[in-house]
Structures are given as C-alpha cells and as structure tokens.
CSV table of C-alpha atoms and ligand atoms in Angstrom, one decimal:
chain,number,residue,atom,x,y,z
A,1,MET,CA,0.0,0.0,0.0
A,2,PRO,CA,1.5,3.3,-0.9
A,3,HIS,CA,1.6,5.7,1.9
A,4,LYS,CA,-0.3,8.9,1.1
A,5,THR,CA,0.1,12.2,3.0
A,6,THR,CA,-1.3,15.4,1.7
A,7,ILE,CA,0.6,18.6,2.4
A,8,THR,CA,-2.4,19.8,4.4
A,9,THR,CA,-2.2,16.7,6.7
A,10,LYS,CA,1.5,17.4,7.3
A,11,ILE,CA,0.7,21.1,8.1
A,12,LEU,CA,-2.1,20.0,10.4
A,13,ILE,CA,0.3,17.6,12.3
A,14,ALA,CA,2.9,20.3,12.5
A,15,MET,CA,0.3,22.7,13.9
A,16,VAL,CA,-0.7,20.3,16.7
A,17,ILE,CA,2.9,19.4,17.6
A,18,GLY,CA,3.7,23.1,17.7
A,19,LEU,CA,0.7,23.8,19.9
A,20,LEU,CA,1.6,21.1,22.3
A,21,SER,CA,5.3,21.9,22.5
A,22,GLY,CA,4.5,25.6,23.0
A,23,SER,CA,2.0,24.8,25.8
A,24,LEU,CA,4.6,22.5,27.4
A,25,ILE,CA,7.2,25.3,27.3
A,26,ASN,CA,4.7,27.7,28.7
A,27,ALA,CA,4.0,25.4,31.6
A,28,PHE,CA,7.5,24.3,32.5
A,29,GLY,CA,10.0,26.5,30.7
A,30,GLN,CA,8.8,30.0,31.6
A,31,ASP,CA,11.8,30.7,33.8
A,32,VAL,CA,14.4,28.8,31.9
A,33,ALA,CA,16.5,31.5,30.3
A,34,VAL,CA,18.1,29.3,27.7
A,35,ILE,CA,14.7,28.1,26.4
A,36,GLN,CA,13.3,31.6,26.3
A,37,THR,CA,16.4,33.2,24.7
A,38,TYR,CA,17.4,30.5,22.2
A,39,LEU,CA,14.1,28.8,21.5
A,40,VAL,CA,11.1,31.0,22.1
A,41,ASN,CA,12.7,34.4,21.2
A,42,GLY,CA,15.3,32.8,19.0
A,43,LEU,CA,14.6,29.9,16.7
A,44,PHE,CA,10.8,29.9,17.0
A,45,TYR,CA,10.6,33.6,16.5
A,46,ILE,CA,13.0,33.8,13.5
A,47,ILE,CA,11.6,31.0,11.5
A,48,GLY,CA,8.0,31.8,12.3
A,49,ALA,CA,8.4,35.5,11.4
A,50,ALA,CA,10.4,34.6,8.2
A,51,PHE,CA,7.6,32.3,7.2
A,52,VAL,CA,4.9,34.9,7.7
A,53,ASN,CA,7.1,37.3,5.6
A,54,ALA,CA,7.3,34.6,2.9
A,55,LEU,CA,3.5,34.5,2.8
A,56,LYS,CA,3.1,38.3,2.8
A,57,MET,CA,5.7,38.3,-0.1
A,58,LEU,CA,3.2,36.5,-2.2
A,59,VAL,CA,0.2,38.7,-1.5
A,60,VAL,CA,0.8,41.8,-3.6
A,61,PRO,CA,2.0,40.3,-6.8
A,62,LEU,CA,-0.5,37.4,-6.6
A,63,VAL,CA,-3.4,39.7,-6.1
A,64,THR,CA,-2.3,42.0,-8.8
A,65,PHE,CA,-1.8,39.4,-11.6
A,66,SER,CA,-4.7,37.3,-10.4
A,67,LEU,CA,-7.1,40.3,-10.2
A,68,ILE,CA,-6.1,41.5,-13.7
A,69,CYS,CA,-6.8,37.9,-15.0
A,70,GLY,CA,-10.1,38.0,-13.1
A,71,VAL,CA,-11.3,41.3,-14.4
A,72,CYS,CA,-10.2,40.4,-18.0
A,73,GLY,CA,-11.8,37.0,-17.5
A,74,ILE,CA,-15.1,38.6,-16.7
A,75,GLY,CA,-14.6,40.7,-19.7
A,76,ASP,CA,-17.6,42.9,-19.3
A,77,VAL,CA,-17.7,46.0,-17.1
A,78,SER,CA,-21.4,45.7,-16.3
A,79,VAL,CA,-20.9,42.1,-15.1
A,80,LEU,CA,-17.9,43.2,-13.0
A,81,GLY,CA,-20.2,45.9,-11.5
A,82,ARG,CA,-22.8,43.3,-10.7
A,83,VAL,CA,-20.3,41.0,-9.1
A,84,GLY,CA,-18.9,43.9,-7.1
A,85,ILE,CA,-22.3,45.0,-5.8
A,86,LYS,CA,-23.3,41.4,-4.9
A,87,ALA,CA,-20.0,40.9,-3.1
A,88,LEU,CA,-20.3,44.1,-1.1
A,89,GLY,CA,-24.0,43.3,-0.3
A,90,LEU,CA,-23.1,39.8,0.9
A,91,PHE,CA,-20.1,40.9,2.9
A,92,ILE,CA,-22.2,43.5,4.7
A,93,LEU,CA,-25.1,41.0,5.2
A,94,THR,CA,-22.9,38.3,6.7
A,95,THR,CA,-21.1,40.7,8.9
A,96,ALA,CA,-24.4,42.2,10.2
A,97,ILE,CA,-25.7,38.7,10.9
A,98,ALA,CA,-22.5,37.9,12.8
A,99,ILE,CA,-22.7,41.0,15.0
A,100,THR,CA,-26.4,40.6,15.7
A,101,LEU,CA,-25.7,37.0,16.7
A,102,ALA,CA,-22.9,38.1,18.9
A,103,LEU,CA,-25.0,40.7,20.7
A,104,GLY,CA,-27.8,38.3,21.2
A,105,VAL,CA,-25.7,35.5,22.6
A,106,ALA,CA,-23.7,37.9,24.8
A,107,ALA,CA,-26.9,39.4,26.2
A,108,LEU,CA,-28.1,35.9,27.0
A,109,ILE,CA,-24.8,34.7,28.6
A,110,GLY,CA,-24.1,38.0,30.2
A,111,PRO,CA,-20.3,37.8,30.3
A,112,GLY,CA,-18.6,40.1,32.8
A,113,LYS,CA,-21.6,40.6,35.1
A,114,ASP,CA,-19.7,39.3,38.2
A,115,PHE,CA,-16.4,40.8,37.2
A,116,ALA,CA,-14.7,42.5,40.1
A,117,ASN,CA,-12.0,45.2,40.1
A,118,ALA,CA,-12.3,46.4,36.6
A,119,GLN,CA,-10.5,49.6,37.4
A,120,SER,CA,-7.5,48.1,38.9
A,121,LEU,CA,-7.1,45.6,36.1
A,122,SER,CA,-7.1,48.0,33.3
A,123,ASP,CA,-4.3,50.5,32.5
A,124,PHE,CA,-4.6,50.5,28.8
A,125,THR,CA,-4.3,53.7,26.8
A,126,PRO,CA,-5.8,53.0,23.4
A,127,PRO,CA,-4.2,54.1,20.1
A,128,PRO,CA,-6.4,56.5,18.2
A,129,ALA,CA,-8.8,54.7,15.8
A,130,PRO,CA,-9.0,56.2,12.4
A,131,PRO,CA,-12.3,58.1,11.7
A,132,ILE,CA,-14.6,56.2,9.4
A,133,THR,CA,-14.6,59.0,6.8
A,134,GLU,CA,-10.8,58.4,6.3
A,135,VAL,CA,-11.5,54.7,5.7
A,136,PHE,CA,-13.6,55.6,2.6
A,137,ILE,CA,-11.4,58.4,1.3
A,138,ASN,CA,-8.3,56.2,1.6
A,139,ILE,CA,-9.8,53.6,-0.8
A,140,VAL,CA,-8.5,55.8,-3.6
A,141,PRO,CA,-4.7,55.7,-3.7
A,142,GLY,CA,-3.2,59.1,-4.1
A,143,ASN,CA,0.0,57.3,-5.1
A,144,PRO,CA,-0.4,53.7,-6.5
A,145,VAL,CA,3.3,53.0,-6.2
A,146,GLN,CA,3.1,53.8,-2.5
A,147,ALA,CA,0.0,51.6,-2.1
A,148,PHE,CA,1.9,48.7,-3.6
A,149,ALA,CA,5.0,49.4,-1.5
A,150,GLU,CA,3.0,49.5,1.7
A,151,GLY,CA,0.8,46.6,0.7
A,152,ASN,CA,-2.4,48.7,1.2
A,153,MET,CA,-4.9,46.1,-0.1
A,154,LEU,CA,-7.9,48.2,-0.6
A,155,GLN,CA,-6.0,50.8,-2.6
A,156,ILE,CA,-4.2,48.1,-4.6
A,157,ILE,CA,-7.6,46.4,-5.4
A,158,PHE,CA,-9.0,49.8,-6.4
A,159,PHE,CA,-6.1,50.6,-8.7
A,160,VAL,CA,-5.8,47.2,-10.3
A,161,ILE,CA,-9.5,47.1,-11.1
A,162,VAL,CA,-9.4,50.5,-12.7
A,163,PHE,CA,-6.3,49.5,-14.6
A,164,ALA,CA,-7.8,46.1,-15.8
A,165,ILE,CA,-11.0,47.9,-16.9
A,166,ALA,CA,-8.8,50.2,-18.9
A,167,MET,CA,-7.1,47.1,-20.4
A,168,LEU,CA,-10.5,45.8,-21.4
A,169,MET,CA,-11.2,49.1,-23.1
A,170,THR,CA,-8.0,49.2,-25.1
A,171,GLY,CA,-8.7,46.2,-27.4
A,172,ASP,CA,-5.6,44.5,-28.8
A,173,VAL,CA,-3.0,46.2,-26.6
A,174,GLY,CA,-5.0,45.2,-23.5
A,175,ARG,CA,-5.5,41.7,-24.7
A,176,GLN,CA,-1.7,41.2,-25.2
A,177,LEU,CA,-1.1,42.6,-21.7
A,178,ALA,CA,-3.8,40.2,-20.3
A,179,GLN,CA,-2.0,37.2,-21.8
A,180,SER,CA,1.2,38.3,-20.1
A,181,ALA,CA,-0.7,38.7,-16.9
A,182,GLU,CA,-2.0,35.2,-17.2
A,183,LYS,CA,1.6,33.9,-17.6
A,184,LEU,CA,2.8,35.9,-14.7
A,185,ASN,CA,-0.1,34.6,-12.6
A,186,GLU,CA,0.8,31.0,-13.4
A,187,VAL,CA,4.3,31.6,-12.3
A,188,MET,CA,3.1,33.3,-9.1
A,189,MET,CA,0.9,30.3,-8.4
A,190,LYS,CA,4.1,28.2,-8.6
A,191,VAL,CA,5.8,30.5,-6.2
A,192,VAL,CA,2.9,29.9,-3.8
A,193,THR,CA,3.4,26.1,-4.1
A,194,LEU,CA,7.1,26.5,-3.4
A,195,VAL,CA,6.4,28.5,-0.2
A,196,MET,CA,3.7,26.0,0.7
A,197,ASP,CA,6.4,23.3,0.7
A,198,PHE,CA,7.9,25.0,3.7
A,199,ALA,CA,4.6,25.4,5.4
A,200,PRO,CA,4.8,22.5,7.9
A,201,ILE,CA,8.0,23.9,9.3
A,202,GLY,CA,6.7,27.5,9.3
A,203,VAL,CA,3.5,26.6,11.0
A,204,PHE,CA,5.2,24.5,13.6
A,205,PHE,CA,7.4,27.4,14.7
A,206,LEU,CA,4.5,29.9,14.6
A,207,MET,CA,2.4,27.8,16.8
A,208,ALA,CA,5.2,26.8,19.2
A,209,ARG,CA,6.1,30.5,19.8
A,210,THR,CA,2.5,31.7,20.2
A,211,PHE,CA,1.6,29.0,22.7
A,212,SER,CA,4.8,29.2,24.7
A,213,GLU,CA,4.0,32.9,25.2
A,214,GLN,CA,0.2,32.5,25.7
A,215,GLY,CA,-0.5,30.1,28.4
A,216,ILE,CA,-3.9,28.6,28.5
A,217,GLY,CA,-4.1,29.8,32.2
A,218,LEU,CA,-4.4,33.4,31.0
A,219,VAL,CA,-7.8,32.5,29.7
A,220,MET,CA,-9.3,31.5,33.0
A,221,PRO,CA,-10.3,34.9,34.6
A,222,MET,CA,-11.8,35.8,31.2
A,223,ILE,CA,-13.6,32.5,30.7
A,224,GLY,CA,-17.1,34.2,30.3
A,225,TYR,CA,-16.0,36.5,27.6
A,226,PHE,CA,-13.8,33.9,25.9
A,227,SER,CA,-16.5,31.3,25.8
A,228,ALA,CA,-19.2,33.7,24.6
A,229,VAL,CA,-17.0,34.6,21.6
A,230,ILE,CA,-16.3,31.0,20.9
A,231,VAL,CA,-20.0,30.0,21.0
A,232,CYS,CA,-20.8,32.8,18.5
A,233,LEU,CA,-17.9,31.9,16.3
A,234,LEU,CA,-19.1,28.3,16.2
A,235,LEU,CA,-22.7,29.2,15.6
A,236,HIS,CA,-21.8,31.5,12.7
A,237,PHE,CA,-19.3,29.0,11.3
A,238,PHE,CA,-21.6,25.9,11.4
A,239,GLY,CA,-24.9,27.7,11.3
A,240,THR,CA,-24.9,30.8,9.1
A,241,PHE,CA,-22.1,29.7,6.7
A,242,SER,CA,-23.5,26.2,6.3
A,243,LEU,CA,-27.0,27.5,5.7
A,244,LEU,CA,-25.7,30.0,3.1
A,245,ILE,CA,-23.5,27.4,1.4
A,246,ALA,CA,-26.4,24.9,1.2
A,247,LEU,CA,-29.2,27.4,0.3
A,248,MET,CA,-27.5,30.0,-1.7
A,249,ALA,CA,-24.5,28.3,-3.2
A,250,LYS,CA,-26.3,24.9,-3.4
A,251,LEU,CA,-23.3,23.0,-2.2
A,252,ASN,CA,-22.7,20.4,0.5
A,253,PRO,CA,-21.5,22.3,3.6
A,254,VAL,CA,-19.6,19.3,5.0
A,255,MET,CA,-17.6,19.1,1.8
A,256,PHE,CA,-17.1,22.8,1.9
A,257,ILE,CA,-15.7,22.8,5.4
A,258,GLN,CA,-13.4,19.8,4.6
A,259,LYS,CA,-12.0,21.5,1.5
A,260,MET,CA,-11.4,24.7,3.4
A,261,ARG,CA,-9.0,22.9,5.8
A,262,SER,CA,-5.7,24.3,4.5
A,263,ALA,CA,-7.0,27.9,4.5
A,264,HIS,CA,-8.2,27.3,8.1
A,265,ILE,CA,-4.8,26.1,9.2
A,266,PHE,CA,-3.1,29.1,7.7
A,267,ALA,CA,-5.6,31.6,9.1
A,268,PHE,CA,-5.3,30.0,12.5
A,269,SER,CA,-1.5,29.9,12.7
A,270,THR,CA,-0.9,33.4,11.1
A,271,ALA,CA,-4.0,35.2,12.5
A,272,SER,CA,-3.9,37.2,9.3
A,273,SER,CA,-6.5,37.1,6.5
A,274,ASN,CA,-4.1,39.0,4.3
A,275,ALA,CA,-1.3,36.4,4.7
A,276,THR,CA,-3.9,33.7,4.0
A,277,ILE,CA,-5.0,35.2,0.6
A,278,PRO,CA,-2.7,33.1,-1.5
A,279,ILE,CA,-3.9,29.9,0.1
A,280,ASN,CA,-7.6,30.9,0.1
A,281,LEU,CA,-7.3,31.8,-3.5
A,282,GLN,CA,-5.9,28.4,-4.4
A,283,VAL,CA,-8.5,26.6,-2.3
A,284,ALA,CA,-11.3,28.5,-4.0
A,285,GLU,CA,-10.1,27.8,-7.5
A,286,LYS,CA,-8.5,24.4,-7.2
A,287,ARG,CA,-10.5,22.7,-4.4
A,288,LEU,CA,-13.9,24.5,-4.5
A,289,GLY,CA,-14.0,24.8,-8.3
A,290,VAL,CA,-14.6,28.6,-8.4
A,291,ASP,CA,-13.5,30.2,-11.6
A,292,ASN,CA,-10.5,32.6,-11.3
A,293,SER,CA,-12.6,35.5,-12.7
A,294,ILE,CA,-14.7,35.5,-9.5
A,295,ALA,CA,-12.3,34.2,-6.9
A,296,ALA,CA,-9.5,36.6,-7.9
A,297,PHE,CA,-11.9,39.4,-7.2
A,298,THR,CA,-13.8,38.3,-4.1
A,299,ILE,CA,-11.1,36.6,-2.1
A,300,PRO,CA,-8.7,39.5,-1.8
A,301,LEU,CA,-11.5,42.0,-1.4
A,302,GLY,CA,-13.1,39.8,1.3
A,303,ALA,CA,-9.8,39.4,3.1
A,304,THR,CA,-9.6,43.2,3.2
A,305,ILE,CA,-13.1,44.3,4.1
A,306,ASN,CA,-15.1,41.2,5.3
A,307,MET,CA,-14.4,40.2,8.9
A,308,ASP,CA,-17.3,38.3,10.5
A,309,GLY,CA,-15.1,36.9,13.2
A,310,THR,CA,-13.8,40.3,14.1
A,311,ALA,CA,-17.4,41.7,14.2
A,312,ILE,CA,-18.4,38.9,16.6
A,313,MET,CA,-15.5,39.7,18.9
A,314,GLN,CA,-16.4,43.3,18.9
A,315,GLY,CA,-20.1,42.6,19.6
A,316,VAL,CA,-19.3,40.3,22.6
A,317,ALA,CA,-16.6,42.7,23.8
A,318,THR,CA,-19.1,45.6,23.8
A,319,VAL,CA,-21.6,43.7,26.0
A,320,PHE,CA,-18.8,42.4,28.2
A,321,ILE,CA,-17.3,45.8,28.9
A,322,ALA,CA,-20.7,47.3,29.4
A,323,ASN,CA,-21.4,44.6,32.0
A,324,VAL,CA,-18.0,45.0,33.7
A,325,TYR,CA,-18.5,48.8,34.1
A,326,ALA,CA,-22.2,48.2,35.0
A,327,ILE,CA,-23.3,50.4,32.1
A,328,ASP,CA,-26.8,49.6,30.6
A,329,LEU,CA,-26.9,49.7,26.9
A,330,SER,CA,-30.1,50.9,25.3
A,331,LEU,CA,-31.7,49.4,22.2
A,332,SER,CA,-30.5,52.3,20.1
A,333,GLN,CA,-27.0,51.8,21.3
A,334,TYR,CA,-27.2,48.1,20.3
A,335,VAL,CA,-28.2,49.3,16.8
A,336,ILE,CA,-25.3,51.7,16.7
A,337,VAL,CA,-23.0,48.8,17.7
A,338,ILE,CA,-24.3,46.8,14.8
A,339,GLY,CA,-23.6,49.6,12.3
A,340,MET,CA,-20.3,50.6,13.8
A,341,ALA,CA,-18.9,47.0,14.1
A,342,THR,CA,-19.9,46.4,10.5
A,343,LEU,CA,-18.0,49.6,9.4
A,344,ALA,CA,-15.2,48.8,11.7
A,345,SER,CA,-14.8,45.3,10.2
A,346,ILE,CA,-14.6,46.9,6.8
A,347,GLY,CA,-11.9,49.2,8.0
A,348,THR,CA,-10.0,46.5,9.8
A,349,ALA,CA,-6.9,45.4,7.9
A,350,GLY,CA,-6.5,41.6,7.7
A,351,VAL,CA,-3.5,41.5,10.0
A,352,PRO,CA,-3.1,40.2,13.5
A,353,GLY,CA,-4.7,42.2,16.3
A,354,VAL,CA,-6.2,45.1,14.3
A,355,GLY,CA,-9.8,44.1,15.3
A,356,LEU,CA,-9.0,45.1,18.8
A,357,ILE,CA,-7.8,48.6,17.8
A,358,MET,CA,-10.9,49.2,15.7
A,359,LEU,CA,-12.9,48.2,18.8
A,360,ALA,CA,-12.0,51.6,20.2
A,361,MET,CA,-14.0,53.2,17.4
A,362,VAL,CA,-17.1,51.2,18.4
A,363,PHE,CA,-16.6,52.0,22.1
A,364,ASN,CA,-16.3,55.7,21.3
A,365,GLN,CA,-19.6,55.7,19.5
A,366,VAL,CA,-21.6,54.1,22.3
A,367,GLY,CA,-19.7,55.9,25.1
A,368,LEU,CA,-18.0,52.9,26.7
A,369,PRO,CA,-14.7,53.4,28.4
A,370,VAL,CA,-12.1,52.7,25.8
A,371,GLU,CA,-9.5,51.6,28.4
A,372,GLY,CA,-11.8,48.6,29.0
A,373,ILE,CA,-10.0,47.1,25.9
A,374,GLY,CA,-7.0,46.5,28.2
A,375,LEU,CA,-9.0,43.9,30.0
A,376,ILE,CA,-9.5,41.7,26.9
A,377,MET,CA,-6.1,42.2,25.5
A,378,GLY,CA,-4.6,39.3,27.3
A,379,VAL,CA,-6.8,36.7,25.7
A,380,ASP,CA,-7.0,38.4,22.3
A,381,ARG,CA,-4.2,36.5,20.5
A,382,VAL,CA,-6.0,33.1,20.7
A,383,LEU,CA,-9.3,34.6,19.8
A,384,ASP,CA,-7.6,36.5,16.9
A,385,MET,CA,-6.5,33.2,15.5
A,386,LEU,CA,-10.0,31.7,15.8
A,387,ARG,CA,-11.8,34.7,14.4
A,388,THR,CA,-9.4,34.9,11.4
A,389,VAL,CA,-10.5,31.3,10.6
A,390,LEU,CA,-14.1,32.6,10.5
A,391,ASN,CA,-13.0,35.7,8.5
A,392,VAL,CA,-11.5,33.6,5.7
A,393,THR,CA,-14.4,31.2,5.7
A,394,GLY,CA,-16.8,34.1,5.2
A,395,ASP,CA,-14.8,35.2,2.1
A,396,ALA,CA,-14.9,31.7,0.6
A,397,THR,CA,-18.6,31.4,1.4
A,398,VAL,CA,-19.5,34.6,-0.4
A,399,THR,CA,-17.2,33.6,-3.3
A,400,CYS,CA,-19.1,30.3,-3.7
A,401,ILE,CA,-22.5,32.1,-3.6
A,402,ILE,CA,-21.4,34.6,-6.2
A,403,ALA,CA,-19.8,32.0,-8.4
A,404,ARG,CA,-23.0,29.9,-8.3
A,405,GLY,CA,-25.0,32.9,-9.4
A,406,GLU,CA,-22.6,33.7,-12.2
A,407,ASN,CA,-22.3,30.2,-13.5
A,408,ALA,CA,-18.7,30.2,-12.5
A,409,LEU,CA,-18.6,27.1,-10.2
A,410,ASP,CA,-17.4,23.7,-11.4
A,411,ASP,CA,-19.4,21.2,-9.5
A,412,SER,CA,-17.2,18.3,-10.6
A,413,ILE,CA,-14.2,19.9,-9.0
A,414,PHE,CA,-16.2,20.8,-5.8
A,415,ASN,CA,-17.5,17.2,-5.5
A,416,ASP,CA,-14.2,15.5,-6.1
A,417,PRO,CA,-12.6,15.1,-2.6
A,418,GLU,CA,-9.1,14.8,-4.1
A,419,ALA,CA,-9.4,17.8,-6.5
A,420,GLY,CA,-6.5,20.3,-5.9
A,421,SER,CA,-5.0,18.5,-2.9
A,422,VAL,CA,-1.3,18.2,-3.5
A,423,THR,CA,-0.4,14.6,-2.6
A,424,GLU,CA,2.9,12.9,-2.1
A,425,ILE,CA,2.9,9.3,-2.9
A,426,GLU,CA,5.7,7.3,-1.5
A,427,LEU,CA,6.6,4.5,-3.8
A,428,PRO,CA,9.1,1.9,-2.7
A,429,HIS,CA,12.0,3.4,-4.7
A,430,LYS,CA,11.1,6.9,-5.5
A,431,LYS,CA,9.0,9.7,-4.3
A,432,ALA,CA,6.7,11.3,-6.8
A,433,ARG,CA,5.0,14.6,-6.3
A,434,LEU,CA,1.6,14.9,-8.0
B,501,LIG,N1,-6.6,39.1,12.5
B,501,LIG,C1,-7.8,39.4,11.8
B,501,LIG,C2,-7.7,39.0,10.4
B,501,LIG,O1,-6.7,39.1,9.8
B,501,LIG,C3,-8.3,40.8,12.0
B,501,LIG,C4,-8.6,41.1,13.5
B,501,LIG,O2,-9.7,40.7,13.9
B,501,LIG,O3,-7.7,41.5,14.2
B,501,LIG,O4,-8.7,38.6,9.7
C-alpha cells in the first residue's frame, strides 16, 4: 500500500505538535532563560516570522496578476459591477448577521456581570482609531506606487480594477497585456506552491512560539468573555455559513468545510486574513471549483473588508465591557454597535490584532470606556487566531455564492474530494509529487 500524505495533513500535524510543544514550554520553561532566549525568542521567532514574511511576499504580486486575469476573464464591465455589488452586499449582510448573533448570545450569557476590580485591572491607553470617513477616502490611492509598496490592499484592489478595466477598453493592446498577466499569474501560483512546501516547518514554529507565550491559564479569569466569543464563532461557522452554502450556493456544507482545511490552518496559525489570501485563492479555485474570474476578485476584497469573526469579537466585547463597568446599553446603542462594528470590520486590515484597535471606534460611538479594551487584550491572541478562521471562511462562502449565481462554479471539482489536494505518494524506490 502506498503511503499517502497530503501537504495539508502534514501542516495539520505540524500545527498540533507546535501547539503542544508551545504549551509545554509555557507550563515548564517560563523561567528557563536558555529556552526563552534561544528557542522562544530565537529559533521559534526567527523561523515563524520569516515564514509569515514569505506568505506576505506572495500577496501583492499574486493579487495584482490574479485580479487582472479575473477582471479580464469577466470581460464585461457591467458584469464586474454586478459581481462587485453582490460581493459588497453579501459581505455586509454576513457581517451584520454575525454581529447581531454576537450581541444576542452575549446578552443571554451576560459575560462580565460578576467581574470585580475592573478599574485596577485596566491601565490601557488606546491608540487612536481612524475616523470612518478616512477609511472611505483612503480607498482611492493618491499614489499607487506607495500603495503597492505599503501593501495597502484596498488601494491596490481599487487601482488594479481601474487598470484592468482600462485594459478591457484598449482592445488588442489590452489583450496582449492580459495574456502576459496570465503567464505571470501562473508563475506566481508556482511560487505559492514553493512557499507551501515549507509550510509545515513554518506553521510548527509559529504555533510553538504563540503558545509558549500565551499560556492557557491566562484565559481563566476571562472565561465568560472567551467562551461567549467561541460560542458565537461556532454558531456562525456551522450555522450561518453552512446554511448560506447549502441554500444560496447549493453546495454540500460538510464538503465545503473539509475543503477549506488548509485555508483554516493558515488563518489560525498566522492570525492574518491577508497572509492567507494566496492559500484561500488556491483553495477557492482548485478545491472548491470557483472560476478565477470570480475568486481573484472576491477573495482579496473579502480578506480586506469582510471580517465576520472580528465583528463577533467586537459585539461580545461591547456587551462584556458594558457589564464590567455596569453600564446599561439601550436598544438604540445596540443598533449603533451593529452599524459601527460592520463599518469597523470593513476598516480592519486583515492582519493580527487590528480588530482590537478598531474596537476603540465602536466603544467611542456608544460611550463605553475605551480603556476597557485593556481587559480583553490578554486573551486576544488566541481569539484572533480563531476569528481569522471565520473571516477567511466568510470570504470563501461569499465567493461560492457569487460563483454559483454567475455560473462560474465547477461542481465536478467541488464534489471531487481529491481535487486540488497536493499529494505525495511514497513509492518503494522513488517519491513522486503529484
Ligand atoms: N486578525 C484578523 C484578520 O486578519 C483581523 C482582526 O480581527 O484583528 O482577519
């Protein structure tokens, strides 16, 4: 019997071993200077951070070439507009459902009601959150080169779409350029595969470092808040997304979740939707069967503006902090939270920890003490990892729904469990990569 291991399985194993080793170091190696200096802040940190850089390295060129191919693949500006409006509508709808769910569950569970000593626990001075008007103005890049250099996704997406539309309008010249973009895209996809080969190692070190720093014990005092967020994340993941996938995309939700596995692992270990774009894009096209013309557009856009998990954290956090400070929220304040958290999630960049900073904007609007954020900072890293999984799943869900509506979903790929999974088959004498 040939022994088969997919790269995803290897990454999954690496993740679990990393998590266990990190937790062990946290429990027994906290005071051992050698372990802290050479392992946690040495080897783990260097390789983990280098791996995240390698993922980030892929994002800008991949999104650029892929999006040009996507827009040119759609070929018609009015279809593009329709896809764009549908994407935006679905992103906002799923986020609003997420936050409403979060407020409902949190109001039921009532996390933070018996929390003592809020004042003495919190000495957090929040960084200023950007005003929401800036978020909109900044979609248009004053300088595209700067946008590319800084990796500002929303600006890059805006510029590339305008550029690709102009390509469509310039006939032959544009067509030749589109062909080159396709070739470049293919090469970039290969670069993704090369980086993925190192993923088991990268993921191991990322997990080991995170969990050697974040002991599970830290979670205990915050267990009410922590579990309320997790309940909502699970409900949205298995409830809302599965329903949408079954009803609107007419796909099997179990198969969908299975096929999303590698994107989930990357989202969890990097806590960054942005860094997960290359993997989510590959999963959408090769595993879920979505045409590049749709995925290339919705996945990067979703990673930038669609954050259901973040909105959930913000909803629960609002109720939690209101309870801790014994502030009663009125119905209209709840409605403001829904609106603000939806906007905040659009303005949240897909990188670790930003959701917490944007929370300041929500708190400001409803008049909650912003320094309350200091209370939940300690447990945020683990929740960040979990909510990023939800964020990328939301992007893929919307992608599938739109692809279904645009006749851009290949069911034979979706229904084939092996489609797109890179497999290594170990033969007695040689190792062949498929
Ligand atoms: N880490 C999240 C993401 O990248 C954003 C956040 O909630 O902080 O999707």
